[in-house]
PDB file of C-alpha atoms in Angstrom:
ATOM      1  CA  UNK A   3     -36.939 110.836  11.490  1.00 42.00           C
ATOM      2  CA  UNK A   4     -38.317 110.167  15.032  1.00 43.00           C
ATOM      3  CA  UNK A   5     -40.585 111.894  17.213  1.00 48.00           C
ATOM      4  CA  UNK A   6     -40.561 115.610  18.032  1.00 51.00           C
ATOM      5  CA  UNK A   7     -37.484 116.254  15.456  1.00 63.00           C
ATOM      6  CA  UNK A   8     -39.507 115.749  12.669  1.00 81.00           C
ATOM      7  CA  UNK A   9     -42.139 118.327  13.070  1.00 89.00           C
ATOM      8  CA  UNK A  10     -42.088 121.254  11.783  1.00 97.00           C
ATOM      9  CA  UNK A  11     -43.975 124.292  13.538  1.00 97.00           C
ATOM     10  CA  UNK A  12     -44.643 127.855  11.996  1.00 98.00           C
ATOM     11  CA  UNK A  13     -45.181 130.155  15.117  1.00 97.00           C
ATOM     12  CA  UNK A  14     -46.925 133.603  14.094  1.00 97.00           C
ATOM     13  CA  UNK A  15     -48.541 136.569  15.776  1.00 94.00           C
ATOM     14  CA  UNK A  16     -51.645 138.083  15.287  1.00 92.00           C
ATOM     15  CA  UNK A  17     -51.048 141.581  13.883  1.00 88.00           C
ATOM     16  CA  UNK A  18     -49.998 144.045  16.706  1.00 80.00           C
ATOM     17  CA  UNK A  19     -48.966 147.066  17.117  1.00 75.00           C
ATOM     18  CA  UNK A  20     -46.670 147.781  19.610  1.00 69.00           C
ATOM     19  CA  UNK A  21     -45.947 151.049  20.359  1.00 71.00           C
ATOM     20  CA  UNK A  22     -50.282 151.640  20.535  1.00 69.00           C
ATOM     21  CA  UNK A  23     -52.407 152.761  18.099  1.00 73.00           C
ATOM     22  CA  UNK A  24     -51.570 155.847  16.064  1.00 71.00           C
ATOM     23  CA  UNK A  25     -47.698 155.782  17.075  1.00 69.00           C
ATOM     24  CA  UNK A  26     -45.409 156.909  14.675  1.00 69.00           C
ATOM     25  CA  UNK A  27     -41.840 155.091  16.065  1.00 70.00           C
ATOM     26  CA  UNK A  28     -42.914 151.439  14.814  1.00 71.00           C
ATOM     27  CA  UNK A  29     -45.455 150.164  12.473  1.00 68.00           C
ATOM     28  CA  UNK A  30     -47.902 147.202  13.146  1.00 72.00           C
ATOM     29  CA  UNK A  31     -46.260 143.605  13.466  1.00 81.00           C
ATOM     30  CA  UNK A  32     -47.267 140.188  12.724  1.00 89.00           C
ATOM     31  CA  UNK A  33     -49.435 138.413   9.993  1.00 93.00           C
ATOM     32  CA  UNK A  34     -53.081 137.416   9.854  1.00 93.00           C
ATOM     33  CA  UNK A  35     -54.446 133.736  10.248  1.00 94.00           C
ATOM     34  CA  UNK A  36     -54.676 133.645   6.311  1.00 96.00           C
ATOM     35  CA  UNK A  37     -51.602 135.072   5.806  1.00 96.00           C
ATOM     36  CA  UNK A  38     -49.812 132.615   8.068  1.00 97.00           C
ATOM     37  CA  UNK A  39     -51.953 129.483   6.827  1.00 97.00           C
ATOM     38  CA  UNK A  40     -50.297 130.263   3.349  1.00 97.00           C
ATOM     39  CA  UNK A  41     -47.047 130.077   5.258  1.00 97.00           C
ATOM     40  CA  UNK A  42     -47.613 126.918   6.734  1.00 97.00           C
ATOM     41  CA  UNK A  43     -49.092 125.822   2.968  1.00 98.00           C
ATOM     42  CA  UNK A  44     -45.635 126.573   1.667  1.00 97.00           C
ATOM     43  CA  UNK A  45     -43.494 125.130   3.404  1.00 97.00           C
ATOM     44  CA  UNK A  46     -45.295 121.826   3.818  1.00 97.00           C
ATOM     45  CA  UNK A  47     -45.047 121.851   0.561  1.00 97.00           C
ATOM     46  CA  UNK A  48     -41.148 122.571   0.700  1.00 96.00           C
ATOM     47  CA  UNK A  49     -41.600 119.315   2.630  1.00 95.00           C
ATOM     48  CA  UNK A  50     -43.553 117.064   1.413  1.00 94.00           C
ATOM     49  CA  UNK A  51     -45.144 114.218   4.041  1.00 93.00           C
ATOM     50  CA  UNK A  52     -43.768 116.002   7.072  1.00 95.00           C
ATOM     51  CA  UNK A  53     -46.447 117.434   9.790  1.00 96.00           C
ATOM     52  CA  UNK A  54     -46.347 121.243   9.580  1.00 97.00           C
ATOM     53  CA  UNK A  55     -48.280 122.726  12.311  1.00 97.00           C
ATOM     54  CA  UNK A  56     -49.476 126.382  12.577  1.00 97.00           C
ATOM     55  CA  UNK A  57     -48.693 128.229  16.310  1.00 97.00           C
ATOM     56  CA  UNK A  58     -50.644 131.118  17.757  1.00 96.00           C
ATOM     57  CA  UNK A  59     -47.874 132.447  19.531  1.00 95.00           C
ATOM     58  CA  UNK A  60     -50.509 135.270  21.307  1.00 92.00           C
ATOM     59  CA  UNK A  61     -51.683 132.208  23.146  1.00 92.00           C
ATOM     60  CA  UNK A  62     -49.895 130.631  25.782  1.00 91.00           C
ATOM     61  CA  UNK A  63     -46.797 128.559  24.716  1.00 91.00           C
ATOM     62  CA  UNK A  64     -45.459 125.469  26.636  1.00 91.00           C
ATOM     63  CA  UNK A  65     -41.932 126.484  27.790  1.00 89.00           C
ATOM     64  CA  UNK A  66     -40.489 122.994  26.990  1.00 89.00           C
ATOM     65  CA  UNK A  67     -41.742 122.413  23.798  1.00 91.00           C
ATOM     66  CA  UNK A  68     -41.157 126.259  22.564  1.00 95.00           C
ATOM     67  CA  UNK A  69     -38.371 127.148  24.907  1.00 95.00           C
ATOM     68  CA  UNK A  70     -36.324 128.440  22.306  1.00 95.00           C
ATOM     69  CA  UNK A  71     -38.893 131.082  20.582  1.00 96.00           C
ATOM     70  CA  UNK A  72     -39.739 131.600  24.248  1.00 95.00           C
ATOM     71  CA  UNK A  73     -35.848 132.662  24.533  1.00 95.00           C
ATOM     72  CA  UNK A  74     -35.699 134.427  20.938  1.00 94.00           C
ATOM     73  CA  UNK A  75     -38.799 136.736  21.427  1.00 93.00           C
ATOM     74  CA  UNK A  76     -37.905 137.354  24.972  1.00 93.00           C
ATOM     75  CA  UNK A  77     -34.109 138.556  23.718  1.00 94.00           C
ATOM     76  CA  UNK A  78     -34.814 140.808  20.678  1.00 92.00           C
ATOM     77  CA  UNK A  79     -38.894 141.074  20.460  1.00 88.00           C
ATOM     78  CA  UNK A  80     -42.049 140.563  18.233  1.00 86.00           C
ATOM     79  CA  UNK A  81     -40.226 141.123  15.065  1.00 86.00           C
ATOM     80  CA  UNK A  82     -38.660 137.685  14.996  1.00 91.00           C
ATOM     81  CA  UNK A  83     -42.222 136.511  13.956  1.00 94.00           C
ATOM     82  CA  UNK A  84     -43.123 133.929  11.892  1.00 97.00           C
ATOM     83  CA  UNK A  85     -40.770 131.226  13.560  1.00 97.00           C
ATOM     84  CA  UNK A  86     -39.919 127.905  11.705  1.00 97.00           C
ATOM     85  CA  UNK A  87     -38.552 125.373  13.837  1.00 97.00           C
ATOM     86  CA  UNK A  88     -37.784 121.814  13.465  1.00 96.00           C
ATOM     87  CA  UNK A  89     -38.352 120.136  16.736  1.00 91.00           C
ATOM     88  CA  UNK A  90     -37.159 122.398  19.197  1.00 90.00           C
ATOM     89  CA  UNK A  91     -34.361 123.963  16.744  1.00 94.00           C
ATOM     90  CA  UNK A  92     -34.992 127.496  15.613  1.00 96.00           C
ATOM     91  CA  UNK A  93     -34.453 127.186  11.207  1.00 96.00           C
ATOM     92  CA  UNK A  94     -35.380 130.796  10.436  1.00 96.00           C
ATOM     93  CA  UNK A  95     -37.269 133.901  11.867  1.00 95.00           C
ATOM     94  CA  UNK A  96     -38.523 136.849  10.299  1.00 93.00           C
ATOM     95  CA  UNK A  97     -40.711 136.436   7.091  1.00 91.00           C
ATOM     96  CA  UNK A  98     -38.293 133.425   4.770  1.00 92.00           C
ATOM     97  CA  UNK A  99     -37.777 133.265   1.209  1.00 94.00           C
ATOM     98  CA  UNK A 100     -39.279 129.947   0.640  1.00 95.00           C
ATOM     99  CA  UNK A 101     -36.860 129.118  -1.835  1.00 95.00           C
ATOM    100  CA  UNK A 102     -34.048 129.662   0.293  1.00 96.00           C
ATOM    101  CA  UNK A 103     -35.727 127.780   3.730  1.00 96.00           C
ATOM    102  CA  UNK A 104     -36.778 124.743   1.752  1.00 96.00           C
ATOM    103  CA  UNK A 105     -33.236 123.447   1.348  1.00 96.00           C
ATOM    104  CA  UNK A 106     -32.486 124.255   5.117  1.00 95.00           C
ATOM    105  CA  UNK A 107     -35.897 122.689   6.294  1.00 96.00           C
ATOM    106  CA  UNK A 108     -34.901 119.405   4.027  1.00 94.00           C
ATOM    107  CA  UNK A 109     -31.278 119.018   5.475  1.00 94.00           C
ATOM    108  CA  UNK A 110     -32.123 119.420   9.650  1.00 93.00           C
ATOM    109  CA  UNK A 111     -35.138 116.916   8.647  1.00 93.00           C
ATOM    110  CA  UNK A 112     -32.151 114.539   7.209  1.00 88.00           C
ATOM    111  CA  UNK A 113     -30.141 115.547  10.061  1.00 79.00           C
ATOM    112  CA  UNK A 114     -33.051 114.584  12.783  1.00 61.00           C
ATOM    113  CA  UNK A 115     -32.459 110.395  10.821  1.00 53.00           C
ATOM    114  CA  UNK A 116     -31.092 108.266  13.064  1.00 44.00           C
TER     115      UNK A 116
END
């Protein structure tokens, strides 16, 4: 594994609600800082030695480095929140099943080799 490829990043959102308070059409989105720390907890345990940073997404992102959530929340909105990526490849939005994003998480980490 070399260089950007074989970080992982967990990119959350503060809970929001967007529709405004009170509003009956959509409920309140994203997860709180302790809520996504646990995320990032579980899968660097899921993969064990590899850097697993945690992303404010509220705060400004870098178009190169997060182009594609960039892309992904621009096309179909908050809800894609929490992001994993690996490098700058998008491995699963919406809240995972740990069990089933470990194995995925492992395999574009072997893929990144070489």
């Amino acid at each position: 594994m070399t260089g950007n490829q074989s970080h992982v990043r967990v990119y959350f959102t503060p809970p929001v609600n967007p529709c405004g308070e009170g509003a009956t059409c959509c409920g309140p989105m994203g997860m709180s800082v302790e809520e996504a720390e646990a995320l990032r907890a579980a899968v660097a345990a899921a993969v064990p030695g590899v850097p697993v940073e945690l992303v404010d997404a509220s705060r400004k992102l870098n178009l190169h480095r997060d182009g594609a959530v960039l892309r992904m929340v621009n096309t179909l909105g908050l809800a894609v929140y929490p992001v994993v990526t690996v490098g700058e490849e998008i491995v699963s939005m919406g809240p995972p099943a740990i069990d089933e994003l470990a194995p995925l998480l492992r395999a574009r980490l072997q893929g990144s080799r070489g």
